[in-house]
Amino acid sequence: MSTARAEILAGIRKALRRGPLAAAEQAALEDRIRRHDRHIIPERVNRSTGELVELFLAKAGEVATTLEEVDDNAGVAGAIAGYLARENLPARLVAAPAVREFGVDWDTVPTLEVRTGSANRDDGVAVTVGMAGIAETGTLLLVSGADTPTSLNFVPPHGIVLLRRGDIVGSWEDGWDLVRRSPLPRVVNFVTGPSRTGDIEQKIQIGVHGPVRLHVILVG
Amino acid sequence: MQGSNSKAFPASARAALDDAVLQSALHNLKSGFPVRRAEVVADLPEFEALRDAGRDIKDHTLANLDAYLELYEERVTASGGQVHWARTAAEACDIVMRICNDAGARTVTKGKSMVAEEIGLNERLDASGIRRVETDLGEYIVQLRGETPSHIIVPAVHVTRQEIGATFREAHDGLDPDRSLDDPRAITDEARERLRADFFAAEVGITGANFLIAESGSSVIVTNEGNGDLTQTLARVHVVVASIEKLVPTAEDAMAILRLLARSATGQEASVYTTVSTGPRRPGDPDGPEAYHVVLVDNGRSALIGTGFQDMLRCIRCAACMNHCPVYGAVGGHAYGWVYPGPMGAVLTPSLIGIDHSSHLPNASTFCGRCEQVCPMRIPLTRMMRNYRAVAHERGLGSRRARLALTLWVLVASRPVLYRWAARAGAAALRVLAFGRGRLRRLPLAAGWTATRDLPTPEAGGTFMSRYRRGQQR
Ligand code: SF4
C-alpha cells in the first residue's frame, strides 16, 4: 500500500481523534449503504401514472427537448423519417442495436440509410433507446451497454431517443431503482435537454459539444 | 504556493473597480443567476429541507471519511478501475503525468475541473509538451487567452464576446479571416467544430468529479455542454481528479445534493448532463475508455477536519455565494489572486494555502451575510471569515495602519469612562462639522467611505448611555 494512502487515512483519523472504526460502527456504515435510504422526494411527483407522463412532457419541453408520440412500434420508423425530413437532414443515421427491441422495420422506409453501432465523427443523427423518462425534471435516463453505445448520446448533433410510455417514472430515485435491478452499467447518463452553454456573456446557446437537438419519440 | 497572488488583493481590487469592461460583465452576472436561482428555488417547496439533508449527508460522510474512502477504493478496484492517493498538489500532478506518459499521450482533453487548477496540473501538462485541450467553452476561451478562470462555473465571465471573437480569429487559422464572429451562436459553432477532432484524437481524457459514490465506486460529473462526457467517452484512458471530500455514501445521497446543485449554480432544475461512471469499458461495450483512474487529492483537506473550518469541506462548488456577493460583484474573480474567488474562496484559500499568503481575503466581505443565506450546504461563511480575520490579526498580518487603529480601538473600548467621553466628543464634533445639516458630505480620514454616500450625523440629545441614564432616573 502506498505511503500516501496510509498517511491520508492516518491524518483523517488523527483529525477525528480516533483510530479505525470499530467493527460495529463499520457495519453500521455498510448497512447504511445497503439500505441506501432516500432523502426528500419532491411532492410534485406524487401523482398518477398518466399525470406523470404529462409532467414529463411539460418538463422536457421546458428544457428544449422536442417530443412526439406514436401509438406503437409500427409508427417508429415513419416518425424518424418524418423528423429527418422536417429538419431538412440527409436520410442517414446511426442506430443503437437496442432499437431492434422496438421492432423497427427499416425496410418500410427504403430511402433511409441506417448503420448500427457506435458513433463516428461525421454521424449527423443518432437513434438510441432510453431506459426511463424522469418526470420530475423531464430527464432521460440512458445507460451504456453492448446494445446502447454511450457515444450515440453525445457525438451526433441530432439525438433521437425512443422511450416507452410505460417507462416514465416520477423521481430520479425511481429511475435509479430501475438501474439497480441489474449490475450497474459502466455509464448512466441523466440527460435533461440538448447541450447548452452560458459561457459567452451568459447568453444561453443551445447546442454546444453535445447534441444541438434532442428529440424524444414516446411509444405506446 | 501554486501561482497565488492573493497578497495583492487590495491593489487588484482597485484596478478591477476601474475596469469598465469587467464592470459590465459583472453586472450581467448579478442580474442573471440570482434571479433564475430565486425562481427555481421558489418552485421547489422542499428546498430548505433539502439544504438540511445536504448538510447532514456531508457531515456524516466527513465524520467517517476514512472508512468511506476505503469502501470507495475497494469498489473502484472491483469495477476494474484504479485509485491513486495524493497528499499534495505535486504528488497529484506526478501521478497524472505518469498515467499520461504510460498511455503515450500526445493530446489530452480536459473537462472543467477546479481541483486541476488548484494543483497546477495545466502548467505541468504544458511544460511536458503534451498538447492540452480545454473542452469547456469558458475554459477553452481562457486557455486561448493565456488567462485563468475568474469564476468557478463561468470561467470566462470577465471576457466580452468581442474579445472572444478576436481571440478566435487569432487562434483558429485556416478560416476566412473576414468571417463574422459577432454573435454568441457563431462563436459557439466555431468552438464546436474546432474541438471535435481533439475529442477523437486524445489518448487521455481528464475530468473532475462533482461526487464520488462509495457504494459503487462511481464518479459523477455534472455539465451542460456535453464536453465532459465526450472527454471521458472518447479518450482511451479516463483520469478523474477529485478531492477527498467529494465522497458521498450512496447514489441517493448524491441525488439529494444534486437537487441543490443545479438550482444554486445556474438556476436550472437539473443540469443537462449528470453522468455516473464506474470503471473502464466492459466486455461487449462498443465504446468507452480502456482504463479508468481516479486521483484522490488531499492537499490540505484532511487537516481541516475537526477544526473550526471543517464545514468548508461541505462545499459543492455551486458558486451561489459569489453570484450573490457584493464584493465579488464589484471586483470579479481575478482580484482574489488564486483559484477560488468569492466568499468560498475567502475561506478556502487561507485554508489550503495558509492565511500568511492570503490575509486580505477574509476582509473581502461586507458581512452582509447573503452568501450564507444562499449557500445550499449551509456553510457558515461569515463566521469562518471572521475567524480568519482574528487569526490574521494574532499573527500580525494586517496592514500597519489597520493594526494601529484596532489597537487604539481596544484601548478606548475596554475603558468605559474613556469610551463614553470619546463618544460624546465625537458626536459633538460631527454635529459641528455638519453645521446642523444632519449629514456630512465629506469626512476627514474617511474619504473612501463618503465618496459614494453621505454620513448621517448623530441627533442632538446625547449618546445612548446618557439617554439611558436619564430614562432610569425618571
Ligand atoms: S460555499 Fe456554499 S454557496 Fe459557495 S460554492 Fe460552496 S456550496 Fe456553493
Short mmCIF file of C-alpha atoms in Angstrom, two decimals, chain B:
data_model
loop_
_atom_site.label_atom_id
_atom_site.label_comp_id
_atom_site.label_asym_id
_atom_site.label_seq_id
_atom_site.Cartn_x
_atom_site.Cartn_y
_atom_site.Cartn_z
CA MET B 1 2.10 28.45 -3.30
CA GLN B 2 0.86 27.48 -6.77
CA GLY B 3 0.81 30.86 -8.50
CA SER B 4 -1.04 32.58 -5.69
CA ASN B 5 -1.34 36.34 -5.94
CA SER B 6 -3.77 36.75 -3.08
CA LYS B 7 -1.45 39.15 -1.28
CA ALA B 8 -2.11 41.75 -3.96
CA PHE B 9 -5.87 41.77 -3.31
CA PRO B 10 -6.16 45.47 -2.35
CA ALA B 11 -4.32 46.68 -5.46
CA SER B 12 -6.04 44.18 -7.79
CA ALA B 13 -9.43 45.11 -6.38
CA ARG B 14 -8.80 48.80 -7.01
CA ALA B 15 -7.78 48.09 -10.59
CA ALA B 16 -10.86 45.91 -11.10
CA LEU B 17 -13.18 48.69 -9.92
CA ASP B 18 -11.80 50.95 -12.66
CA ASP B 19 -12.13 48.31 -15.41
CA ALA B 20 -15.27 49.28 -17.33
CA VAL B 21 -15.40 46.07 -19.39
CA LEU B 22 -15.19 43.93 -16.27
CA GLN B 23 -17.82 46.02 -14.55
CA SER B 24 -20.33 45.47 -17.32
CA ALA B 25 -19.62 41.72 -17.35
CA LEU B 26 -20.16 41.57 -13.60
CA HIS B 27 -23.38 43.48 -13.98
CA ASN B 28 -24.72 40.73 -16.30
CA LEU B 29 -23.79 38.14 -13.71
CA LYS B 30 -25.58 39.87 -10.87
CA SER B 31 -28.75 40.36 -12.86
CA GLY B 32 -28.76 36.83 -14.31
CA PHE B 33 -28.05 33.94 -11.99
CA PRO B 34 -29.59 35.27 -8.75
CA VAL B 35 -32.93 35.89 -10.47
CA ARG B 36 -33.06 32.47 -12.09
CA ARG B 37 -31.99 30.82 -8.86
CA ALA B 38 -34.76 32.52 -6.92
CA GLU B 39 -37.33 31.35 -9.47
CA VAL B 40 -36.41 27.66 -9.41
CA VAL B 41 -35.98 27.64 -5.64
CA ALA B 42 -39.48 29.05 -5.29
CA ASP B 43 -40.68 26.18 -7.50
CA LEU B 44 -39.36 23.55 -5.10
CA PRO B 45 -41.04 23.79 -1.68
CA GLU B 46 -38.67 21.12 -0.36
CA PHE B 47 -35.59 23.25 -0.99
CA GLU B 48 -34.99 24.34 2.62
CA ALA B 49 -35.41 20.80 3.95
CA LEU B 50 -33.04 19.55 1.26
CA ARG B 51 -30.42 22.02 2.48
CA ASP B 52 -30.58 20.37 5.88
CA ALA B 53 -30.33 16.95 4.27
CA GLY B 54 -27.34 18.02 2.18
CA ARG B 55 -25.54 19.36 5.23
CA ASP B 56 -26.24 16.19 7.21
CA ILE B 57 -25.11 13.86 4.41
CA LYS B 58 -21.77 15.64 4.11
CA ASP B 59 -21.28 15.89 7.87
CA HIS B 60 -21.93 12.17 8.24
CA THR B 61 -19.51 11.37 5.41
CA LEU B 62 -16.78 13.60 6.83
CA ALA B 63 -17.16 12.04 10.28
CA ASN B 64 -16.48 8.65 8.66
CA LEU B 65 -14.33 9.76 5.76
CA ASP B 66 -11.54 7.23 6.32
CA ALA B 67 -13.92 4.28 6.26
CA TYR B 68 -15.91 5.54 3.27
CA LEU B 69 -12.71 6.20 1.29
CA GLU B 70 -11.63 2.62 1.90
CA LEU B 71 -15.00 1.27 0.81
CA TYR B 72 -14.91 3.52 -2.24
CA GLU B 73 -11.45 2.34 -3.23
CA GLU B 74 -12.44 -1.29 -2.83
CA ARG B 75 -15.35 -0.83 -5.22
CA VAL B 76 -13.43 1.14 -7.81
CA THR B 77 -10.91 -1.69 -7.88
CA ALA B 78 -13.67 -4.27 -8.14
CA SER B 79 -15.04 -2.48 -11.21
CA GLY B 80 -11.63 -2.61 -12.90
CA GLY B 81 -10.52 0.94 -12.12
CA GLN B 82 -7.53 2.14 -10.17
CA VAL B 83 -7.33 4.60 -7.26
CA HIS B 84 -4.24 6.75 -6.64
CA TRP B 85 -3.74 8.76 -3.46
CA ALA B 86 -2.05 12.15 -3.45
CA ARG B 87 -1.11 14.05 -0.30
CA THR B 88 -0.06 17.20 -2.11
CA ALA B 89 -0.59 19.08 -5.34
CA ALA B 90 2.81 18.00 -6.64
CA GLU B 91 2.11 14.36 -5.87
CA ALA B 92 -1.23 14.54 -7.70
CA CYS B 93 0.43 16.07 -10.78
CA ASP B 94 3.16 13.41 -10.71
CA ILE B 95 0.53 10.69 -10.79
CA VAL B 96 -1.39 12.24 -13.68
CA MET B 97 1.81 12.81 -15.65
CA ARG B 98 2.83 9.18 -15.12
CA ILE B 99 -0.53 7.95 -16.39
CA CYS B 100 -0.27 10.26 -19.43
CA ASN B 101 3.26 9.08 -20.21
CA ASP B 102 2.32 5.41 -19.81
CA ALA B 103 -0.54 5.99 -22.25
CA GLY B 104 1.86 7.61 -24.71
CA ALA B 105 -0.32 10.71 -24.60
CA ARG B 106 0.27 13.44 -27.15
CA THR B 107 -3.10 15.11 -26.84
CA VAL B 108 -5.01 15.36 -23.58
CA THR B 109 -8.56 16.64 -23.45
CA LYS B 110 -9.78 18.15 -20.21
CA GLY B 111 -13.22 18.74 -18.80
CA LYS B 112 -13.64 21.62 -16.35
CA SER B 113 -12.04 20.82 -13.02
CA MET B 114 -11.33 23.33 -10.27
CA VAL B 115 -9.10 20.89 -8.41
CA ALA B 116 -6.95 20.54 -11.55
CA GLU B 117 -6.48 24.32 -11.42
CA GLU B 118 -5.73 24.07 -7.72
CA ILE B 119 -2.96 21.52 -8.13
CA GLY B 120 -1.42 23.38 -11.08
CA LEU B 121 -1.98 20.49 -13.48
CA ASN B 122 -2.28 22.76 -16.51
CA GLU B 123 1.21 24.16 -16.05
CA ARG B 124 2.61 20.66 -15.57
CA LEU B 125 0.97 19.36 -18.73
CA ASP B 126 2.06 22.37 -20.75
CA ALA B 127 5.64 22.09 -19.52
CA SER B 128 5.76 18.43 -20.57
CA GLY B 129 4.99 19.22 -24.19
CA ILE B 130 1.70 17.30 -24.18
CA ARG B 131 -0.98 19.20 -26.07
CA ARG B 132 -3.66 20.16 -23.54
CA VAL B 133 -7.11 20.97 -24.88
CA GLU B 134 -9.60 22.55 -22.52
CA THR B 135 -13.03 21.46 -23.74
CA ASP B 136 -15.41 23.50 -21.59
CA LEU B 137 -16.14 26.54 -23.75
CA GLY B 138 -15.29 29.01 -20.99
CA GLU B 139 -12.08 27.18 -20.10
CA TYR B 140 -11.15 26.97 -23.78
CA ILE B 141 -11.53 30.74 -24.15
CA VAL B 142 -9.47 31.32 -21.03
CA GLN B 143 -6.79 28.88 -22.25
CA LEU B 144 -6.50 30.59 -25.65
CA ARG B 145 -6.13 33.94 -23.90
CA GLY B 146 -3.46 32.64 -21.53
CA GLU B 147 -5.60 33.54 -18.54
CA THR B 148 -7.06 31.73 -15.55
CA PRO B 149 -10.79 31.30 -14.78
CA SER B 150 -12.37 34.20 -12.90
CA HIS B 151 -15.46 32.27 -11.77
CA ILE B 152 -15.83 28.63 -10.80
CA ILE B 153 -18.73 27.82 -13.12
CA VAL B 154 -18.43 30.51 -15.81
CA PRO B 155 -14.64 30.72 -16.19
CA ALA B 156 -14.69 33.40 -18.90
CA VAL B 157 -17.28 35.64 -17.27
CA HIS B 158 -14.84 38.55 -17.49
CA VAL B 159 -14.43 38.33 -21.29
CA THR B 160 -16.77 40.10 -23.74
CA ARG B 161 -17.94 38.45 -26.94
CA GLN B 162 -15.95 40.95 -29.00
CA GLU B 163 -12.82 39.88 -27.17
CA ILE B 164 -13.69 36.20 -27.67
CA GLY B 165 -14.20 36.85 -31.39
CA ALA B 166 -10.78 38.48 -31.63
CA THR B 167 -9.18 35.63 -29.71
CA PHE B 168 -10.75 33.03 -32.02
CA ARG B 169 -9.71 34.93 -35.13
CA GLU B 170 -6.13 34.88 -33.93
CA ALA B 171 -6.06 31.27 -32.72
CA HIS B 172 -8.06 29.49 -35.41
CA ASP B 173 -6.06 29.58 -38.61
CA GLY B 174 -7.29 28.23 -41.90
CA LEU B 175 -10.64 30.00 -41.66
CA ASP B 176 -11.91 33.04 -43.54
CA PRO B 177 -10.38 35.99 -41.67
CA ASP B 178 -13.42 38.13 -42.51
CA ARG B 179 -15.97 35.69 -41.10
CA SER B 180 -18.49 37.13 -38.68
CA LEU B 181 -17.95 36.25 -35.03
CA ASP B 182 -20.25 38.88 -33.62
CA ASP B 183 -22.86 36.76 -32.01
CA PRO B 184 -22.54 34.01 -29.39
CA ARG B 185 -24.01 31.48 -31.83
CA ALA B 186 -21.21 31.86 -34.36
CA ILE B 187 -18.60 31.65 -31.62
CA THR B 188 -20.18 28.54 -30.14
CA ASP B 189 -20.39 26.82 -33.53
CA GLU B 190 -16.77 27.55 -34.30
CA ALA B 191 -15.65 26.13 -30.96
CA ARG B 192 -17.75 23.02 -31.51
CA GLU B 193 -16.23 22.47 -34.94
CA ARG B 194 -12.66 23.07 -33.72
CA LEU B 195 -12.77 20.74 -30.74
CA ARG B 196 -14.46 17.83 -32.48
CA ALA B 197 -11.23 16.37 -33.85
CA ASP B 198 -9.48 16.72 -30.49
CA PHE B 199 -12.08 14.66 -28.66
CA PHE B 200 -11.35 11.79 -31.05
CA ALA B 201 -7.59 12.30 -31.10
CA ALA B 202 -6.96 12.43 -27.34
CA GLU B 203 -5.26 9.46 -25.74
CA VAL B 204 -6.15 10.65 -22.26
CA GLY B 205 -9.25 12.50 -21.09
CA ILE B 206 -9.13 14.23 -17.72
CA THR B 207 -12.26 15.25 -15.82
CA GLY B 208 -13.02 16.37 -12.31
CA ALA B 209 -15.91 14.94 -10.28
CA ASN B 210 -18.85 16.57 -8.56
CA PHE B 211 -19.35 13.45 -6.47
CA LEU B 212 -17.68 10.14 -5.78
CA ILE B 213 -20.04 7.39 -4.67
CA ALA B 214 -18.68 4.91 -2.12
CA GLU B 215 -21.45 2.37 -2.69
CA SER B 216 -20.46 1.65 -6.28
CA GLY B 217 -17.01 3.22 -6.71
CA SER B 218 -18.50 5.68 -9.23
CA SER B 219 -17.56 9.22 -10.22
CA VAL B 220 -20.24 11.74 -11.14
CA ILE B 221 -19.82 14.75 -13.41
CA VAL B 222 -22.43 17.46 -13.89
CA THR B 223 -22.17 19.62 -17.02
CA ASN B 224 -24.26 21.48 -19.56
CA GLU B 225 -22.13 21.38 -22.70
CA GLY B 226 -21.51 17.66 -23.03
CA ASN B 227 -17.76 18.27 -23.24
CA GLY B 228 -17.03 16.28 -20.09
CA ASP B 229 -18.85 13.26 -21.47
CA LEU B 230 -17.11 13.43 -24.84
CA THR B 231 -13.81 13.76 -22.98
CA GLN B 232 -14.35 10.66 -20.87
CA THR B 233 -16.12 8.55 -23.52
CA LEU B 234 -13.79 9.00 -26.48
CA ALA B 235 -10.30 9.02 -24.92
CA ARG B 236 -8.54 5.70 -24.43
CA VAL B 237 -7.79 6.48 -20.81
CA HIS B 238 -10.08 8.36 -18.43
CA VAL B 239 -8.47 10.09 -15.45
CA VAL B 240 -10.70 11.52 -12.74
CA VAL B 241 -9.02 14.09 -10.50
CA ALA B 242 -11.11 14.57 -7.37
CA SER B 243 -10.55 15.84 -3.86
CA ILE B 244 -11.36 13.53 -0.98
CA GLU B 245 -14.38 15.48 0.27
CA LYS B 246 -16.34 14.77 -2.93
CA LEU B 247 -17.32 11.43 -1.48
CA VAL B 248 -20.90 10.52 -0.54
CA PRO B 249 -22.05 7.08 0.56
CA THR B 250 -24.84 6.28 -1.94
CA ALA B 251 -26.47 7.37 -5.21
CA GLU B 252 -29.48 8.55 -3.19
CA ASP B 253 -27.19 10.84 -1.18
CA ALA B 254 -25.82 12.30 -4.41
CA MET B 255 -29.34 12.84 -5.78
CA ALA B 256 -30.45 14.81 -2.73
CA ILE B 257 -27.50 17.16 -3.18
CA LEU B 258 -27.96 17.27 -6.97
CA ARG B 259 -31.36 18.89 -6.37
CA LEU B 260 -29.49 21.72 -4.65
CA LEU B 261 -26.56 21.97 -7.04
CA ALA B 262 -28.05 22.97 -10.40
CA ARG B 263 -30.62 25.27 -8.81
CA SER B 264 -27.97 27.07 -6.78
CA ALA B 265 -25.44 27.23 -9.61
CA THR B 266 -27.23 28.30 -12.78
CA GLY B 267 -30.84 28.37 -11.71
CA GLN B 268 -31.65 25.21 -13.67
CA GLU B 269 -33.78 22.43 -12.19
CA ALA B 270 -31.22 19.98 -13.47
CA SER B 271 -28.02 20.48 -15.42
CA VAL B 272 -28.18 18.98 -18.90
CA TYR B 273 -25.82 16.08 -18.20
CA THR B 274 -25.40 14.23 -14.94
CA THR B 275 -23.24 11.20 -15.62
CA VAL B 276 -22.39 8.36 -13.28
CA SER B 277 -19.29 6.44 -14.42
CA THR B 278 -17.98 3.21 -12.98
CA GLY B 279 -14.73 1.68 -14.17
CA PRO B 280 -13.44 1.15 -17.72
CA ARG B 281 -15.16 -0.31 -20.78
CA ARG B 282 -16.84 -3.67 -20.10
CA PRO B 283 -16.59 -6.76 -22.29
CA GLY B 284 -19.07 -6.22 -25.10
CA ASP B 285 -19.21 -2.43 -24.67
CA PRO B 286 -18.81 -0.82 -28.10
CA ASP B 287 -17.19 2.34 -26.70
CA GLY B 288 -15.74 3.93 -23.57
CA PRO B 289 -12.21 4.17 -22.15
CA GLU B 290 -9.99 1.12 -21.81
CA ALA B 291 -8.61 2.32 -18.48
CA TYR B 292 -10.16 4.29 -15.61
CA HIS B 293 -8.06 6.05 -12.98
CA VAL B 294 -9.05 8.17 -10.00
CA VAL B 295 -6.55 10.51 -8.37
CA LEU B 296 -7.74 11.29 -4.84
CA VAL B 297 -6.33 14.63 -3.76
CA ASP B 298 -5.95 15.66 -0.13
CA ASN B 299 -3.79 18.82 -0.45
CA GLY B 300 -4.59 20.17 3.00
CA ARG B 301 -8.17 19.00 3.35
CA SER B 302 -7.74 16.29 5.97
CA ALA B 303 -6.08 18.89 8.19
CA LEU B 304 -9.34 20.91 8.21
CA ILE B 305 -11.36 18.06 9.70
CA GLY B 306 -12.07 18.60 13.36
CA THR B 307 -11.19 22.32 13.15
CA GLY B 308 -13.44 25.38 13.01
CA PHE B 309 -13.08 25.24 9.22
CA GLN B 310 -14.32 21.69 8.63
CA ASP B 311 -17.71 22.96 7.41
CA MET B 312 -15.96 24.32 4.31
CA LEU B 313 -15.49 20.71 3.18
CA ARG B 314 -19.23 20.52 2.54
CA CYS B 315 -18.83 22.95 -0.37
CA ILE B 316 -20.20 21.64 -3.69
CA ARG B 317 -18.68 24.48 -5.78
CA CYS B 318 -22.04 25.81 -6.93
CA ALA B 319 -20.86 29.45 -6.93
CA ALA B 320 -24.08 30.79 -5.42
CA CYS B 321 -22.06 32.60 -2.75
CA MET B 322 -20.03 34.56 -5.31
CA ASN B 323 -23.05 35.20 -7.56
CA HIS B 324 -24.71 36.93 -4.60
CA CYS B 325 -21.64 38.62 -3.12
CA PRO B 326 -21.38 42.44 -3.34
CA VAL B 327 -17.59 42.25 -3.11
CA TYR B 328 -17.20 39.62 -5.85
CA GLY B 329 -19.79 41.56 -7.85
CA ALA B 330 -17.61 44.67 -7.58
CA VAL B 331 -14.12 43.27 -8.16
CA GLY B 332 -14.60 39.94 -10.04
CA GLY B 333 -12.68 36.74 -9.54
CA HIS B 334 -9.12 37.57 -10.59
CA ALA B 335 -8.64 40.07 -7.78
CA TYR B 336 -8.74 37.21 -5.29
CA GLY B 337 -5.45 36.07 -6.73
CA TRP B 338 -5.92 32.30 -6.58
CA VAL B 339 -8.14 29.54 -7.92
CA TYR B 340 -11.17 30.05 -5.69
CA PRO B 341 -12.81 33.50 -5.63
CA GLY B 342 -15.75 34.99 -3.75
CA PRO B 343 -16.80 34.10 -0.22
CA MET B 344 -15.97 30.41 -0.65
CA GLY B 345 -12.51 31.41 -1.83
CA ALA B 346 -12.07 33.85 1.04
CA VAL B 347 -12.38 30.85 3.35
CA LEU B 348 -10.93 28.05 1.23
CA THR B 349 -7.81 29.89 0.06
CA PRO B 350 -6.46 30.57 3.58
CA SER B 351 -7.45 27.01 4.50
CA LEU B 352 -5.46 25.48 1.65
CA ILE B 353 -2.51 27.80 1.05
CA GLY B 354 -2.31 29.39 4.50
CA ILE B 355 -3.51 32.69 5.92
CA ASP B 356 0.05 34.03 5.65
CA HIS B 357 -0.36 34.03 1.86
CA SER B 358 -3.89 35.37 1.81
CA SER B 359 -4.52 37.54 4.85
CA HIS B 360 -6.51 40.11 2.84
CA LEU B 361 -9.12 37.66 1.63
CA PRO B 362 -11.14 37.32 4.85
CA ASN B 363 -11.51 41.11 4.67
CA ALA B 364 -13.11 40.88 1.22
CA SER B 365 -16.52 40.89 2.80
CA THR B 366 -19.07 43.39 3.98
CA PHE B 367 -20.50 40.72 6.29
CA CYS B 368 -23.90 41.28 4.72
CA GLY B 369 -24.48 37.54 5.02
CA ARG B 370 -26.07 36.95 1.62
CA CYS B 371 -23.59 34.17 0.88
CA GLU B 372 -24.79 32.23 3.90
CA GLN B 373 -28.41 32.85 3.02
CA VAL B 374 -27.95 31.19 -0.35
CA CYS B 375 -25.27 28.58 0.36
CA PRO B 376 -27.13 25.31 -0.28
CA MET B 377 -24.85 23.42 2.08
CA ARG B 378 -25.42 25.86 4.95
CA ILE B 379 -21.73 26.69 5.31
CA PRO B 380 -21.19 29.44 7.90
CA LEU B 381 -19.02 31.51 5.57
CA THR B 382 -19.07 34.78 7.53
CA ARG B 383 -18.18 33.10 10.82
CA MET B 384 -15.20 31.46 9.18
CA MET B 385 -14.08 34.70 7.54
CA ARG B 386 -14.30 36.37 10.93
CA ASN B 387 -12.20 33.59 12.44
CA TYR B 388 -9.55 34.05 9.77
CA ARG B 389 -9.53 37.80 10.44
CA ALA B 390 -8.80 37.04 14.07
CA VAL B 391 -6.05 34.59 13.14
CA ALA B 392 -4.51 37.12 10.75
CA HIS B 393 -4.55 39.78 13.45
CA GLU B 394 -2.99 37.48 16.04
CA ARG B 395 -0.20 36.67 13.63
CA GLY B 396 0.38 40.34 12.95
CA LEU B 397 -0.60 40.04 9.29
CA GLY B 398 -2.82 43.09 8.75
CA SER B 399 -1.62 46.45 7.43
CA ARG B 400 0.20 48.56 9.99
CA ARG B 401 -2.48 51.27 9.87
CA ALA B 402 -5.31 48.82 10.41
CA ARG B 403 -3.48 47.19 13.28
CA LEU B 404 -2.78 50.56 14.91
CA ALA B 405 -6.42 51.56 14.55
CA LEU B 406 -7.57 48.29 16.10
CA THR B 407 -5.13 48.66 18.99
CA LEU B 408 -6.39 52.20 19.68
CA TRP B 409 -9.97 50.96 19.44
CA VAL B 410 -9.31 48.24 22.01
CA LEU B 411 -7.60 50.77 24.26
CA VAL B 412 -10.65 53.03 24.22
CA ALA B 413 -13.43 50.44 24.03
CA SER B 414 -12.20 48.46 27.00
CA ARG B 415 -12.27 51.57 29.26
CA PRO B 416 -15.94 52.59 29.78
CA VAL B 417 -15.27 56.09 31.12
CA LEU B 418 -12.88 56.93 28.33
CA TYR B 419 -15.23 55.36 25.75
CA ARG B 420 -18.23 57.42 26.87
CA TRP B 421 -16.23 60.59 26.89
CA ALA B 422 -14.89 59.86 23.39
CA ALA B 423 -18.35 59.02 22.06
CA ARG B 424 -19.76 62.30 23.39
CA ALA B 425 -16.87 64.28 22.00
CA GLY B 426 -17.07 62.51 18.63
CA ALA B 427 -20.81 63.06 18.25
CA ALA B 428 -20.45 66.72 19.14
CA ALA B 429 -17.59 67.14 16.68
CA LEU B 430 -19.62 65.57 13.84
CA ARG B 431 -22.54 67.88 14.54
CA VAL B 432 -20.25 70.88 14.46
CA LEU B 433 -18.69 69.71 11.19
CA ALA B 434 -22.15 69.33 9.61
CA PHE B 435 -23.25 72.85 10.58
CA GLY B 436 -26.53 71.38 11.78
CA ARG B 437 -27.45 69.98 8.34
CA GLY B 438 -27.77 66.44 9.64
CA ARG B 439 -25.48 64.91 7.03
CA LEU B 440 -21.84 65.07 6.09
CA ARG B 441 -20.66 65.22 2.50
CA ARG B 442 -17.03 64.69 3.37
CA LEU B 443 -15.28 63.40 6.45
CA PRO B 444 -11.57 63.81 7.12
CA LEU B 445 -9.77 60.40 7.00
CA ALA B 446 -12.89 58.69 5.57
CA ALA B 447 -12.93 59.98 2.00
CA GLY B 448 -13.25 56.41 0.69
CA TRP B 449 -16.50 55.96 2.58
CA THR B 450 -18.02 59.35 1.79
CA ALA B 451 -17.05 59.27 -1.89
CA THR B 452 -20.28 57.43 -2.72
CA ARG B 453 -22.60 58.39 0.14
CA ASP B 454 -23.30 60.93 2.90
CA LEU B 455 -22.72 60.21 6.55
CA PRO B 456 -25.75 60.98 8.71
CA THR B 457 -24.64 62.84 11.85
CA PRO B 458 -25.82 61.90 15.34
CA GLU B 459 -29.01 63.59 16.54
CA ALA B 460 -28.85 66.05 19.38
CA GLY B 461 -29.90 64.62 22.72
CA GLY B 462 -26.84 62.74 23.83
CA THR B 463 -25.32 59.30 23.50
CA PHE B 464 -27.20 56.08 24.19
CA MET B 465 -25.67 55.85 27.68
CA SER B 466 -26.59 59.37 28.68
CA ARG B 467 -30.18 58.89 27.44
CA TYR B 468 -30.36 55.55 29.21
CA ARG B 469 -29.29 57.10 32.46
CA ARG B 470 -31.82 59.91 32.10
CA GLY B 471 -34.51 57.28 31.49
CA GLN B 472 -33.54 55.38 34.62
CA GLN B 473 -33.76 58.49 36.75
CA ARG B 474 -37.27 59.20 35.58
#
